[in-house]
Each structure stands twice: as C-alpha cells, then as structure tokens.
PDB file of C-alpha atoms and ligand atoms in Angstrom:
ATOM      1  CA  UNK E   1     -58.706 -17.902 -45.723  1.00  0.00           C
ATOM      2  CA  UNK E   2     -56.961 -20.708 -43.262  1.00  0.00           C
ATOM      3  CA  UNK E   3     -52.990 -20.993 -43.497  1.00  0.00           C
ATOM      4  CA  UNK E   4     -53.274 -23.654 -46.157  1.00  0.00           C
ATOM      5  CA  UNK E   5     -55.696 -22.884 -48.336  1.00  0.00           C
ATOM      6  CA  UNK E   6     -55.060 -23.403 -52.200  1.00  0.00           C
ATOM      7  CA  UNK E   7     -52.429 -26.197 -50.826  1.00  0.00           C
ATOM      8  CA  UNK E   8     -52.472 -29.999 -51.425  1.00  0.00           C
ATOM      9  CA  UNK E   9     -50.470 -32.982 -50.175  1.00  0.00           C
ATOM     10  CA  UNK E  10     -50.955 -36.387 -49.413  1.00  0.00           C
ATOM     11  CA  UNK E  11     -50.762 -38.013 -45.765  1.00  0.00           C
ATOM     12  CA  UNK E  12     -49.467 -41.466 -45.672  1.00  0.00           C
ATOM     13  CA  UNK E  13     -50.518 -43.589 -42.700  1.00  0.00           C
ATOM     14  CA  UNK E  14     -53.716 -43.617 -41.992  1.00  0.00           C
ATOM     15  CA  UNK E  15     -55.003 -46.020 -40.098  1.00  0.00           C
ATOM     16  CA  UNK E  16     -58.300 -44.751 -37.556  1.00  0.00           C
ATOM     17  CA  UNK E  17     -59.035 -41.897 -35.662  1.00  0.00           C
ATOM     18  CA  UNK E  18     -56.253 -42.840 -33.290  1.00  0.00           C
ATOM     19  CA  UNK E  19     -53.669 -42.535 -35.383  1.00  0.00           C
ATOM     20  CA  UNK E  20     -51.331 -39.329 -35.222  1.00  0.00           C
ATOM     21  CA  UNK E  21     -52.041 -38.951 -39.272  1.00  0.00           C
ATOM     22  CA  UNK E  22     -55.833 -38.564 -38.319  1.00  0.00           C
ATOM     23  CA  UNK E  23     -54.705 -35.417 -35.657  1.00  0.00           C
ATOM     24  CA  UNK E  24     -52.648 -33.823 -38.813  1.00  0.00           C
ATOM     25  CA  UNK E  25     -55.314 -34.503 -40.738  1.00  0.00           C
ATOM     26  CA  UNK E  26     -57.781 -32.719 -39.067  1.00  0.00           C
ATOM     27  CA  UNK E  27     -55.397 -30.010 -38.526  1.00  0.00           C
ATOM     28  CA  UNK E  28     -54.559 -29.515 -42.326  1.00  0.00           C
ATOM     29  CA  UNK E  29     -57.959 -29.377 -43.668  1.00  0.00           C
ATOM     30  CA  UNK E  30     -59.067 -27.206 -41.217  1.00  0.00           C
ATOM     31  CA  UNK E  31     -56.452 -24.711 -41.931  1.00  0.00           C
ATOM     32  CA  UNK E  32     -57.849 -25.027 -45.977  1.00  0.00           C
ATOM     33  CA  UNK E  33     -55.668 -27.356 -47.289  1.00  0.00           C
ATOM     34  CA  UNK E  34     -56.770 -30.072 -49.981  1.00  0.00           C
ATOM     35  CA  UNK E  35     -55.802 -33.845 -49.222  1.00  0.00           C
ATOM     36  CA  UNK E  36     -54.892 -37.436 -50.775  1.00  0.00           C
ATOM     37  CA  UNK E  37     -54.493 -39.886 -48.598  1.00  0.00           C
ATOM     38  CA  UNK E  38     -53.022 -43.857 -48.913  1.00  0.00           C
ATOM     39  CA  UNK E  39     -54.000 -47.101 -47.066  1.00  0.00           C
ATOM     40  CA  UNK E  40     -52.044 -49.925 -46.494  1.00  0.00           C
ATOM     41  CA  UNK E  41     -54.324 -52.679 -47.198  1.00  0.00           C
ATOM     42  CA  UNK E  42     -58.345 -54.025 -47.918  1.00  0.00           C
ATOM     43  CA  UNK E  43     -58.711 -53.631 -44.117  1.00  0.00           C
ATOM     44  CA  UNK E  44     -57.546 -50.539 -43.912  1.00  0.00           C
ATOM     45  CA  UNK E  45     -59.147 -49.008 -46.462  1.00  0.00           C
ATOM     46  CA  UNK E  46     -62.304 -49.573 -44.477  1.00  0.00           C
ATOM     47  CA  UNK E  47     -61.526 -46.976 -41.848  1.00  0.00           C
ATOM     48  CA  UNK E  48     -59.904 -44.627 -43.829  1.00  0.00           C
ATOM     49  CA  UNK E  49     -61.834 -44.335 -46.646  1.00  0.00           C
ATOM     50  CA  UNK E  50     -64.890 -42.366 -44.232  1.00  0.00           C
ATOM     51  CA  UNK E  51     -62.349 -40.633 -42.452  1.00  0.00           C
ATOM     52  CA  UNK E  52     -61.050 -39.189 -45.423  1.00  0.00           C
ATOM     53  CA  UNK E  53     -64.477 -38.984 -47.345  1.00  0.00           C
ATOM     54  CA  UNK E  54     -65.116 -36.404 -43.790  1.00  0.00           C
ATOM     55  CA  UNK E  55     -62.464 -34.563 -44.924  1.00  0.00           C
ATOM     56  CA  UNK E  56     -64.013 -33.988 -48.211  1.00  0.00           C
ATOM     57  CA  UNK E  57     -61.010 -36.074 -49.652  1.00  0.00           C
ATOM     58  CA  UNK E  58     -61.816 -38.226 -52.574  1.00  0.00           C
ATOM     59  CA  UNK E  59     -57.867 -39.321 -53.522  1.00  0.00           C
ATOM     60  CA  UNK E  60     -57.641 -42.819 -51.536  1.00  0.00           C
ATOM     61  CA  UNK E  61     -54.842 -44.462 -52.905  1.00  0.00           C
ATOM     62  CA  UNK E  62     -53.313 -48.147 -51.911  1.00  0.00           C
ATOM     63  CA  UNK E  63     -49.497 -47.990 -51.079  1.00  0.00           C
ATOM     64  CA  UNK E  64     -47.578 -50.145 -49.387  1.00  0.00           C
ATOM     65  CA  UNK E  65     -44.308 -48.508 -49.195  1.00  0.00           C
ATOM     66  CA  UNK E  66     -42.255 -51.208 -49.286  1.00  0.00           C
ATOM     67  CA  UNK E  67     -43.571 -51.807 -53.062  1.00  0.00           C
ATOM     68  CA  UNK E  68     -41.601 -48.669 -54.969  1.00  0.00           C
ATOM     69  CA  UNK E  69     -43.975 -49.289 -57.906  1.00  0.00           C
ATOM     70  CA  UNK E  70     -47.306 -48.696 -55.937  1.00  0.00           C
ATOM     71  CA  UNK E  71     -45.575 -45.186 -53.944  1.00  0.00           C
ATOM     72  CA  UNK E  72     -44.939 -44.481 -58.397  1.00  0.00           C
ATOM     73  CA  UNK E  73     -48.134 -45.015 -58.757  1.00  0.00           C
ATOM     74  CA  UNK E  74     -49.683 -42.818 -56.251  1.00  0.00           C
ATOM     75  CA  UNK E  75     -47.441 -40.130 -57.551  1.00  0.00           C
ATOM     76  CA  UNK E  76     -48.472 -40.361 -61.051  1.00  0.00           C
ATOM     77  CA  UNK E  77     -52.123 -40.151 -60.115  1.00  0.00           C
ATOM     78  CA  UNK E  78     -51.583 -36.992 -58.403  1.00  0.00           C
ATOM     79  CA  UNK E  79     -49.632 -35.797 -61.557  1.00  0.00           C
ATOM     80  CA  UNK E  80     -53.039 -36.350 -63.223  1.00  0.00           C
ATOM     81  CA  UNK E  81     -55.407 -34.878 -60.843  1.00  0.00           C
ATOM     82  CA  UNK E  82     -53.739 -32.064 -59.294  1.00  0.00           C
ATOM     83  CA  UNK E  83     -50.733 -31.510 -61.455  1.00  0.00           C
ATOM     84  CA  UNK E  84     -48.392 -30.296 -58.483  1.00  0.00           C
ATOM     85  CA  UNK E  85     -48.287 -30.406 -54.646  1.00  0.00           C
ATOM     86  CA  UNK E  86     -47.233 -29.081 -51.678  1.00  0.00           C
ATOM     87  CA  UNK E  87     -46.559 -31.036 -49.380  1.00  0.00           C
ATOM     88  CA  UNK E  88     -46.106 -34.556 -48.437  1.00  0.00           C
ATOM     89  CA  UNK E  89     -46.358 -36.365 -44.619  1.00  0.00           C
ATOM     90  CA  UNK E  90     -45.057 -39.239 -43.962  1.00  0.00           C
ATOM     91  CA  UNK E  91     -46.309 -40.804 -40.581  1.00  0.00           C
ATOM     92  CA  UNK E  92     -45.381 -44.741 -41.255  1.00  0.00           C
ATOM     93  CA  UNK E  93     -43.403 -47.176 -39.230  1.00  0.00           C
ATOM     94  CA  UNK E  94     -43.171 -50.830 -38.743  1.00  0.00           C
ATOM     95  CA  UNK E  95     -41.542 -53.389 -36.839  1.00  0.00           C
ATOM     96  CA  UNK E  96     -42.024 -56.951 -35.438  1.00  0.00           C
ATOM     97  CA  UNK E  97     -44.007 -56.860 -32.118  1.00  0.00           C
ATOM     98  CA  UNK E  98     -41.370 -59.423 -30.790  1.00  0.00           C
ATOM     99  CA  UNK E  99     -38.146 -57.005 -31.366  1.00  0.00           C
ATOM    100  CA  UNK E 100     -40.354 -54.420 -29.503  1.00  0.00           C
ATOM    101  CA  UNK E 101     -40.261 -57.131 -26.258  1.00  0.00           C
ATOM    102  CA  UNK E 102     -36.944 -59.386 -26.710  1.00  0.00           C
ATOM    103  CA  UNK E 103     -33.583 -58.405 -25.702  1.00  0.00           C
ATOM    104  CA  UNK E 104     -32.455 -55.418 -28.389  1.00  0.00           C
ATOM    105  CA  UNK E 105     -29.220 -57.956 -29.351  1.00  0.00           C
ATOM    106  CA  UNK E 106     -31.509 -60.747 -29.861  1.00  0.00           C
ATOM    107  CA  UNK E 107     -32.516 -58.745 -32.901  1.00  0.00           C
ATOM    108  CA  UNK E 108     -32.319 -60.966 -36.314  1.00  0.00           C
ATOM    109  CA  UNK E 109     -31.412 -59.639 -39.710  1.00  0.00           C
ATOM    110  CA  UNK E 110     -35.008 -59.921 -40.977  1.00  0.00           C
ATOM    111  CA  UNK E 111     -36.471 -58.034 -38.460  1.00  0.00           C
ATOM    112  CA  UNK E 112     -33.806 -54.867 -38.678  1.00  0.00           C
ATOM    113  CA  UNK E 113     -34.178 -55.364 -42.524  1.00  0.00           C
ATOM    114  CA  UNK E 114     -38.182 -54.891 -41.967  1.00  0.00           C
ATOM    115  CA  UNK E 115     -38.047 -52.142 -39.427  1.00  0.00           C
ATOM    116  CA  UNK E 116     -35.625 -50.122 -41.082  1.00  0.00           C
ATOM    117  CA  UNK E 117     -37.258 -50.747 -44.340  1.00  0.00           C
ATOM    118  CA  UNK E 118     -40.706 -49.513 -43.843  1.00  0.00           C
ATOM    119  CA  UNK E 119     -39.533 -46.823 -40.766  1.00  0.00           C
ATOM    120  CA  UNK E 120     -36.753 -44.668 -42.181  1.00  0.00           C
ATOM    121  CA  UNK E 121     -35.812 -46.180 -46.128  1.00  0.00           C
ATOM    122  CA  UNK E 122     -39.533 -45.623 -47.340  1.00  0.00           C
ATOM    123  CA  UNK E 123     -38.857 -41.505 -46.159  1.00  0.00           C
ATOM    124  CA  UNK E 124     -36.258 -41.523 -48.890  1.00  0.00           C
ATOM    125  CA  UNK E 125     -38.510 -43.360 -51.603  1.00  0.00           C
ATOM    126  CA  UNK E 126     -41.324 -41.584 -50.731  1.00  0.00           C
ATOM    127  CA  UNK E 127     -39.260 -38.506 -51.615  1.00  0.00           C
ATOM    128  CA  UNK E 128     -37.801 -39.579 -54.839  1.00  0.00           C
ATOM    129  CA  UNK E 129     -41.137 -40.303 -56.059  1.00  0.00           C
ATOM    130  CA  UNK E 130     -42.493 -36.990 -54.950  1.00  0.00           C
ATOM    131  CA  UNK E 131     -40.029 -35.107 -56.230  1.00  0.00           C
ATOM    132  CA  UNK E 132     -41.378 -34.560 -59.995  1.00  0.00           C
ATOM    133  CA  UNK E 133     -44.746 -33.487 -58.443  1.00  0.00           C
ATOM    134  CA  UNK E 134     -43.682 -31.399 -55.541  1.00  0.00           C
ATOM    135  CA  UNK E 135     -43.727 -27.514 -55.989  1.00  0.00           C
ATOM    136  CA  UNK E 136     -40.433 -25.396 -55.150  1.00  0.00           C
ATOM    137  CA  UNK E 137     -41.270 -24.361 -51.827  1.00  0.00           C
ATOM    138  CA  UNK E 138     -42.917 -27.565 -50.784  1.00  0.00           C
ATOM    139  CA  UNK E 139     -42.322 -29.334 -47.223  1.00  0.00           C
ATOM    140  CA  UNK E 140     -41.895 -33.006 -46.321  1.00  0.00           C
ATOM    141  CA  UNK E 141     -42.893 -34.142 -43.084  1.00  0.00           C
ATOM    142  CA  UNK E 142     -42.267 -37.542 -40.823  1.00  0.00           C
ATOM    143  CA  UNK E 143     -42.673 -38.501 -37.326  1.00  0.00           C
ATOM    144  CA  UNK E 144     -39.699 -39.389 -34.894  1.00  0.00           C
ATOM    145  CA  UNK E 145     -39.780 -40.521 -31.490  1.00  0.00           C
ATOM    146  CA  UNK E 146     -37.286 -39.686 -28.778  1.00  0.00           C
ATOM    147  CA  UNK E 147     -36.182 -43.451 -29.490  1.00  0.00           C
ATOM    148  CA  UNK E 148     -33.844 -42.656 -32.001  1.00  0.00           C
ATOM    149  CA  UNK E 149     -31.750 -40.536 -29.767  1.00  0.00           C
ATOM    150  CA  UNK E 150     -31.653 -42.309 -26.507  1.00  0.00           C
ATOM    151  CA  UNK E 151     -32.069 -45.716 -25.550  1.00  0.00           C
ATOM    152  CA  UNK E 152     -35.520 -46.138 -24.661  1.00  0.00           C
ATOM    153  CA  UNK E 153     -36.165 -49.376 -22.758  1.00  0.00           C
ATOM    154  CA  UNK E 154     -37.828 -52.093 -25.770  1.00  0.00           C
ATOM    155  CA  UNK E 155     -38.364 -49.568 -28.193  1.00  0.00           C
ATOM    156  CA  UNK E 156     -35.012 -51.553 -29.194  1.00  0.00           C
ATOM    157  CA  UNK E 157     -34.904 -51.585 -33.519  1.00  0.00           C
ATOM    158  CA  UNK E 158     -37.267 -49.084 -33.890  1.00  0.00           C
ATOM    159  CA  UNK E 159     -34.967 -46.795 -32.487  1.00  0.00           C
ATOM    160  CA  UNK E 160     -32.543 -47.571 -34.727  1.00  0.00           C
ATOM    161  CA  UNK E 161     -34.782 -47.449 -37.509  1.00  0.00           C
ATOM    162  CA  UNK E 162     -36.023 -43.405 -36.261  1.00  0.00           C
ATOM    163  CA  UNK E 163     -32.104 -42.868 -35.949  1.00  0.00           C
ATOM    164  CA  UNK E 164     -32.065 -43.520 -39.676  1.00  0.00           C
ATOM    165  CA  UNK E 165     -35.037 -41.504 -40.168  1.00  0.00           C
ATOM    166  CA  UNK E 166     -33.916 -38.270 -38.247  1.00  0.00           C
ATOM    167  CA  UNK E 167     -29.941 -38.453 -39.890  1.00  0.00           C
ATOM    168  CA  UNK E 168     -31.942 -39.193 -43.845  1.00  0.00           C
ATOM    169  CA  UNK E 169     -34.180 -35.905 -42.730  1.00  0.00           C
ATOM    170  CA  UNK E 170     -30.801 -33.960 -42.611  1.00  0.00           C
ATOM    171  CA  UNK E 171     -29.779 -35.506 -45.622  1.00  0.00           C
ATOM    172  CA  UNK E 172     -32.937 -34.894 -47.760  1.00  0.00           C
ATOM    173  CA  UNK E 173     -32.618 -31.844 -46.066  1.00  0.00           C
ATOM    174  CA  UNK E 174     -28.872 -30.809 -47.686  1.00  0.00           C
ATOM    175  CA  UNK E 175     -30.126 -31.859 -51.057  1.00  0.00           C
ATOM    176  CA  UNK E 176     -33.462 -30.726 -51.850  1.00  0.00           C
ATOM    177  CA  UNK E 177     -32.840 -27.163 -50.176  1.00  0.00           C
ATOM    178  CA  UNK E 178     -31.660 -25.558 -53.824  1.00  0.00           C
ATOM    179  CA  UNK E 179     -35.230 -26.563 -54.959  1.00  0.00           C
ATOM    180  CA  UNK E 180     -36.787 -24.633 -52.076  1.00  0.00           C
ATOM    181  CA  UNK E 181     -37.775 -27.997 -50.389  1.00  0.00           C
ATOM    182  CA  UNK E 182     -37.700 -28.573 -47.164  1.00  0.00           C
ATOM    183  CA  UNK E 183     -37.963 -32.052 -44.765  1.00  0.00           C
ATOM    184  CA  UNK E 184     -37.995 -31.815 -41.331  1.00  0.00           C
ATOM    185  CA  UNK E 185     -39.417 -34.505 -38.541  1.00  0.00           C
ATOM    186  CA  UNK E 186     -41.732 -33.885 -35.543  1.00  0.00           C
ATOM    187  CA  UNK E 187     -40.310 -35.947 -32.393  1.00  0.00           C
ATOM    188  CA  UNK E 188     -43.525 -36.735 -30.876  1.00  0.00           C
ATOM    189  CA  UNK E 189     -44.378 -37.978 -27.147  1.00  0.00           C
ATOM    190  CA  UNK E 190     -45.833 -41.685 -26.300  1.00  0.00           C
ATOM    191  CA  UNK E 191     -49.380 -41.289 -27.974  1.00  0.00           C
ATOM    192  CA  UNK E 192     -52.601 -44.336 -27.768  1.00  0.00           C
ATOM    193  CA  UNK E 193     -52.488 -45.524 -31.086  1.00  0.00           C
ATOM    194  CA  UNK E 194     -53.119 -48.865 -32.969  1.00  0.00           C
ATOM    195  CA  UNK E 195     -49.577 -49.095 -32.922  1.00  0.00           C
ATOM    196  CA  UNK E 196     -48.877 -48.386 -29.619  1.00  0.00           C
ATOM    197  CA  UNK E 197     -51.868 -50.901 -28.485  1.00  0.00           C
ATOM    198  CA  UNK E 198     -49.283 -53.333 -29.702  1.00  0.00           C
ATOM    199  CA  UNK E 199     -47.130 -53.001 -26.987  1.00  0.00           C
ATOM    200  CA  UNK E 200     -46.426 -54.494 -23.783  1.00  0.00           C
ATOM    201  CA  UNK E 201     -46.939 -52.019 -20.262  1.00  0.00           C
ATOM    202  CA  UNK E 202     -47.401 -48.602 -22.749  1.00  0.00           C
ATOM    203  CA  UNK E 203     -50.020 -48.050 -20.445  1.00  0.00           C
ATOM    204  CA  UNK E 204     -46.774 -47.577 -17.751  1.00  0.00           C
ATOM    205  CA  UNK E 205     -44.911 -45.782 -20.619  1.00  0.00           C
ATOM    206  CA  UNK E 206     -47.514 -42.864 -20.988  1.00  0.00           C
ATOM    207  CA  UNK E 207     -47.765 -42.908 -17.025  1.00  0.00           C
ATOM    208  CA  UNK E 208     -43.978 -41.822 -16.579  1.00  0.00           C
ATOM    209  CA  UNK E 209     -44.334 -39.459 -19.561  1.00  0.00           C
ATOM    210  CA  UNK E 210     -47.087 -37.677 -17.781  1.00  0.00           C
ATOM    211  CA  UNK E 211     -45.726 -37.908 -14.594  1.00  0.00           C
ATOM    212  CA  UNK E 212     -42.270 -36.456 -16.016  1.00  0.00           C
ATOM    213  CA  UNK E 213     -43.157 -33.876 -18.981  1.00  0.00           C
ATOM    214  CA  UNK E 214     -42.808 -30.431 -17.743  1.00  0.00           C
ATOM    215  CA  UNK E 215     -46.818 -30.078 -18.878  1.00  0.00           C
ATOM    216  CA  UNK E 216     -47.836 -32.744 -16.286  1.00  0.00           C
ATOM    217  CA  UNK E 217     -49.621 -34.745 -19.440  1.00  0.00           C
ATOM    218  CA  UNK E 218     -49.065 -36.330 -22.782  1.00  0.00           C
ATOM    219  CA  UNK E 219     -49.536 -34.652 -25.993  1.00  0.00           C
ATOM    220  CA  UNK E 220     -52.668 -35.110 -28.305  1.00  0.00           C
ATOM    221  CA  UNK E 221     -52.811 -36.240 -31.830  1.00  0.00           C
ATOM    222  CA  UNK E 222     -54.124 -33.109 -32.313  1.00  0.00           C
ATOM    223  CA  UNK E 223     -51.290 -31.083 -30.862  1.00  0.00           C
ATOM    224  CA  UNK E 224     -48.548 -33.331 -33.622  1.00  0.00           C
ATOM    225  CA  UNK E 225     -51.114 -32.136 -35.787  1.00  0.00           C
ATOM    226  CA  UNK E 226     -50.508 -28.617 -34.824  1.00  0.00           C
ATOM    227  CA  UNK E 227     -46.835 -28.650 -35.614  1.00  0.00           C
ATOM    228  CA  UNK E 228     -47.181 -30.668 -38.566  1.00  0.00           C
ATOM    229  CA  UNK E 229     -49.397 -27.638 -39.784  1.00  0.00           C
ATOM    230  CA  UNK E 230     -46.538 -25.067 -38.880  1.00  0.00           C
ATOM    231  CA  UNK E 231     -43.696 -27.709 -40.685  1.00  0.00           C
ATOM    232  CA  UNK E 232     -45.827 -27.803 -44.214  1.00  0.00           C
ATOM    233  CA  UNK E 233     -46.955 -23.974 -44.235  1.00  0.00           C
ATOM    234  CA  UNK E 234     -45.343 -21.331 -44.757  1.00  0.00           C
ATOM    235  CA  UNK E 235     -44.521 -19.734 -41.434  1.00  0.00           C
ATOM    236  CA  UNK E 236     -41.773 -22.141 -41.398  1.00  0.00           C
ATOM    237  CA  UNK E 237     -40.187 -21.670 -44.889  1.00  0.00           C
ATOM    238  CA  UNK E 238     -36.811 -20.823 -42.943  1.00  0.00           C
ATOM    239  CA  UNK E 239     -36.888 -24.152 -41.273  1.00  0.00           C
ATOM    240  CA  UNK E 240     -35.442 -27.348 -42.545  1.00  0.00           C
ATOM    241  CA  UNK E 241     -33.832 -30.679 -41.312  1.00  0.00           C
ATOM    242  CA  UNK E 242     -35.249 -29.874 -37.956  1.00  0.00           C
ATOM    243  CA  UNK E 243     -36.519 -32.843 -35.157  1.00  0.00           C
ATOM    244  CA  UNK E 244     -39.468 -30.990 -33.490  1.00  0.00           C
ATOM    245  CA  UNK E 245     -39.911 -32.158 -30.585  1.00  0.00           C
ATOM    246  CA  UNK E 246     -43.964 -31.985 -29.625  1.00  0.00           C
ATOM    247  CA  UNK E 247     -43.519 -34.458 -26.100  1.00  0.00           C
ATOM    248  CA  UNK E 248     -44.496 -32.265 -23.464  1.00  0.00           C
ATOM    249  CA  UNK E 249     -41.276 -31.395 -22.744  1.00  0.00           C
ATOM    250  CA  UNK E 250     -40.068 -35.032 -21.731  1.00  0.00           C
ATOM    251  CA  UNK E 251     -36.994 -35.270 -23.837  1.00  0.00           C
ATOM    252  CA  UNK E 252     -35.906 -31.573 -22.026  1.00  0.00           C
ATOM    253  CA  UNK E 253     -36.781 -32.119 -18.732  1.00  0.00           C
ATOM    254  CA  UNK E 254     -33.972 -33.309 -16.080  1.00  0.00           C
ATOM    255  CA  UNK E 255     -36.223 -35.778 -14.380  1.00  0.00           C
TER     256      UNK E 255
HETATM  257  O1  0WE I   1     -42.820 -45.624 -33.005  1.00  0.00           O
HETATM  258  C1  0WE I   1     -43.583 -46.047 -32.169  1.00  0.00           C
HETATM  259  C2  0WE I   1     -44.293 -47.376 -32.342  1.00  0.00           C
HETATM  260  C3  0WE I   1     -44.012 -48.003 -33.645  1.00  0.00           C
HETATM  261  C4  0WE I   1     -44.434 -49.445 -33.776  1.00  0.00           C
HETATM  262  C5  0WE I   1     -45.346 -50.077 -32.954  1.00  0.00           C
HETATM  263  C6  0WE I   1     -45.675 -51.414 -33.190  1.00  0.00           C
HETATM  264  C7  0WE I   1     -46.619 -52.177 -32.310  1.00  0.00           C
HETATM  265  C8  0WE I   1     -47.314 -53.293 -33.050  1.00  0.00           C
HETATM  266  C9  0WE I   1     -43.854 -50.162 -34.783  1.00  0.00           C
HETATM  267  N1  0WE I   1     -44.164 -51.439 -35.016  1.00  0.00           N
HETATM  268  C10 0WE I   1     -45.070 -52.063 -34.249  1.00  0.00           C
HETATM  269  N2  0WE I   1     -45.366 -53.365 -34.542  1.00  0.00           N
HETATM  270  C11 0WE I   1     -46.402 -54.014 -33.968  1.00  0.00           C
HETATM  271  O2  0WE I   1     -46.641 -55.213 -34.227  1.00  0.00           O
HETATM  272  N3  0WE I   1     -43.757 -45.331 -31.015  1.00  0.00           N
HETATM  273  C12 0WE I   1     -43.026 -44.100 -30.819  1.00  0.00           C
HETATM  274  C13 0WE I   1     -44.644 -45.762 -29.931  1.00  0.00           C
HETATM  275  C14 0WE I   1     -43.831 -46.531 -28.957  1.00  0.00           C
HETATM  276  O3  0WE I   1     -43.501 -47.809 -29.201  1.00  0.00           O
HETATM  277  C15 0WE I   1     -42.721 -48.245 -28.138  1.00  0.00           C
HETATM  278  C16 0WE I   1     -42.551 -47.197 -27.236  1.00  0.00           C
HETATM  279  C17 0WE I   1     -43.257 -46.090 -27.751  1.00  0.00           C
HETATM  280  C18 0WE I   1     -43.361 -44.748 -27.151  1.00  0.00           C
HETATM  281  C19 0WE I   1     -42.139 -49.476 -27.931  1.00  0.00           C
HETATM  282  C20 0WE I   1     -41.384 -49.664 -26.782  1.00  0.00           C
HETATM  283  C21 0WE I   1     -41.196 -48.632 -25.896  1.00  0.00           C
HETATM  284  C22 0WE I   1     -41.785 -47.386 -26.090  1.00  0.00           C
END
C-alpha cells in the first residue's frame, strides 16, 4: 500500500524526462497513485505518450491551456473514465525567449499578455474546470520559482507572471477550502529542463545556486517530485495556500 494508492489526478506539462512533471510523475505512481496526463502538441505527444504508457497511464489527453474548451474537454473525459479525482498538478509556464534576455521594461503588451496567460491565468482555469470532478479533500498543485518574489536577473515577465501564480494560489486557496480543497505551490530551485535549455548563461545560473544553497547542490526533479507527493496526499491535509520552497535552501540562505 504506497501513500497514494486508490488516488488519481492528472499532471499537466509533460514534456520529456527532463521535465520537473516527469520527477512528480515518477514520484506519484510509485507511491500507488493512478495518472492522466496532457500534451501540448503532435510533437509532444511523441515523448510523452511512452513516458506515460511506463507509467501504466493510458489517459493522454491534448490541452493547450490557453484553449478553455480543450482544458473542458479533458475534464469531461475524466468525468467518464474515472468519475472523480484527487488531485490535479499543474507544472506549465510560458514566455517569449526574448523577454527572458531584453531589458524587463522593454517588455511589450503581447508578451506580458502571453506569459501571464499560460503561467499563472491557466492555474485558475485549470481549477474551474476541475472543480466538478475533484473530490472534497482533493489538492491542486503548481510550480513557482523564487522569481516571483525577488527580482531575479532576466527571469524579467516570468516573474511577474509566478507573482500572479503564488497570490491566485492564496486565492484559490480562500475559496475552495469549505470544499476541503486545497492549492498550494512548490517554489522550486534552477532545474535542466527543456525550458531552461532556452535560456541564455543557465549554465552560470545553476553554478551560483550550487555554489550558494546551504546543500552545496541543486535540487533534482525527483526531489520537486517528492514534495509534490507530500502537497497531493494526505499527510498534508492541514496545509493550504503554501509556496514550498524545494531550492536547496537558496531563497533562505544569507549569501
Ligand atoms: O520558470 C522557469 C522557466 C520558464 C520558461 C522558460 C523558457 C525558455 C524557452 C518560460 N518560457 C520560456 N520560453 C522559452 O522560449 N524557470 C524557473 C527556469 C528559469 O528561467 C530563467 C531563470 C530560471 C531559474 C530565466 C532567467 C533567469 C533565471
């Protein structure tokens, strides 16, 4: 009997075995839990489909979540093959490579619209459209980054966009606590992802991290993963509209 057996959810963004979804992945089923998961696009849906398929998953859904009616769809599916879930993570976020490199005020409305659209607006979808399937005593999950809190050289609108994201956590948060659900966000550390391989000197980024983090390295999918298994189960039913921080101890650390 793991920690989540008998539970389901679905993990939105997917993308290869770098990305942080894979590590919570991993960490879900392994503790029992049943899983859906989405894709983005055709492309996509190459690498996750196996990766899931490992899992013994066989809900592989396309959702864009910028299009309200496919994030209805997905819902409605799991209506009809699972009835109810548990839990739902939410590990998506998207901006234009070139407000990640030019000066933050050089930042056009399109690009803010964009980042802020698919980073921190598509938590709050995402939950409306969950909410007729999720159980009382079910847990919403997203990923933050220490971005949204301090100004983190280039990280620029996506900061903004996890600022959103952490103060619509407290929100969902206030709201869906009389149903017994609760949302909370893990702040994780500078991780090698497909995303990250998008930007210009990470490699210097995860250097300082590691150089600064009280553990002397960066954290693992695996180890977002880990807390993202404590957020959705139930030895953290008491905890909700929380930023975890899983970064090593970076964001505590005096320098
Ligand atoms: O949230 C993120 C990255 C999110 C991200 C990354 C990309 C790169 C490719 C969003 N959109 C895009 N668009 C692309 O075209 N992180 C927490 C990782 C990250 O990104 C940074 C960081 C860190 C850490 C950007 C600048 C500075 C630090």
């Amino acid at each position: 009997m793991g920690l989540m057996t008998g539970k389901r959810g679905i993990i939105f963004g997917l993308a290869n075995d770098k990305s942080i979804a894979w590590g919570i992945a991993q960490q879900l089923r392994g503790a029992g839990a049943e899983l859906a998961f989405t894709y983005l696009n055709e492309a996509l849906e190459k690498r996750v489909r196996p990766l899931a398929e490992s899992l013994d998953s066989n809900i592989i859904l396309p959702c864009d979540v910028q299009d309200e009616e496919q994030m209805v769809a997905v819902f409605d599916t799991l209506k009809q093959q699972w009835g109810q879930i548990d839990f739902v993570v939410h590990a998506v976020a998207f901006a234009n490579r070139e407000d990640l490199k030019k000066p933050f005020s050089e930042t056009r409305l399109d690009g803010f619209q964009l980042a802020l659209d698919v980073s921190a607006y598509s938590l709050i979808s995402m939950t409306r459209c969950a909410l007729p399937v999720l159980k009382e005593g079910g847990s919403i999950v997203t990923m933050t980054y220490l971005g949204a809190v301090r100004s983190v050289p280039q990280y620029n609108v996506m900061g903004v966009a996890k600022a959103a994201l952490e103060a619509s956590v407290r929100y969902l948060a206030a709201e869906l606590g009389e149903k017994g659900i609760r949302v909370n966000a893990v702040s994780a550390g500078p991780i090698k992802t497909l995303a990250a391989s998008g930007i210009s000197n990470f490699k210097e980024k995860l250097r300082v991290a590691e150089e600064r983090a009280p553990l002397g390295r960066l954290v693992s999918q695996n180890e977002v993963g880990k807390a993202t298994l404590y957020l959705v189960s139930d030895l953290a039913s008491g905890v909700t509209g929380e930023i975890h921080y899983v970064d090593g101890g970076f964001s505590t650390a005096a320098g």
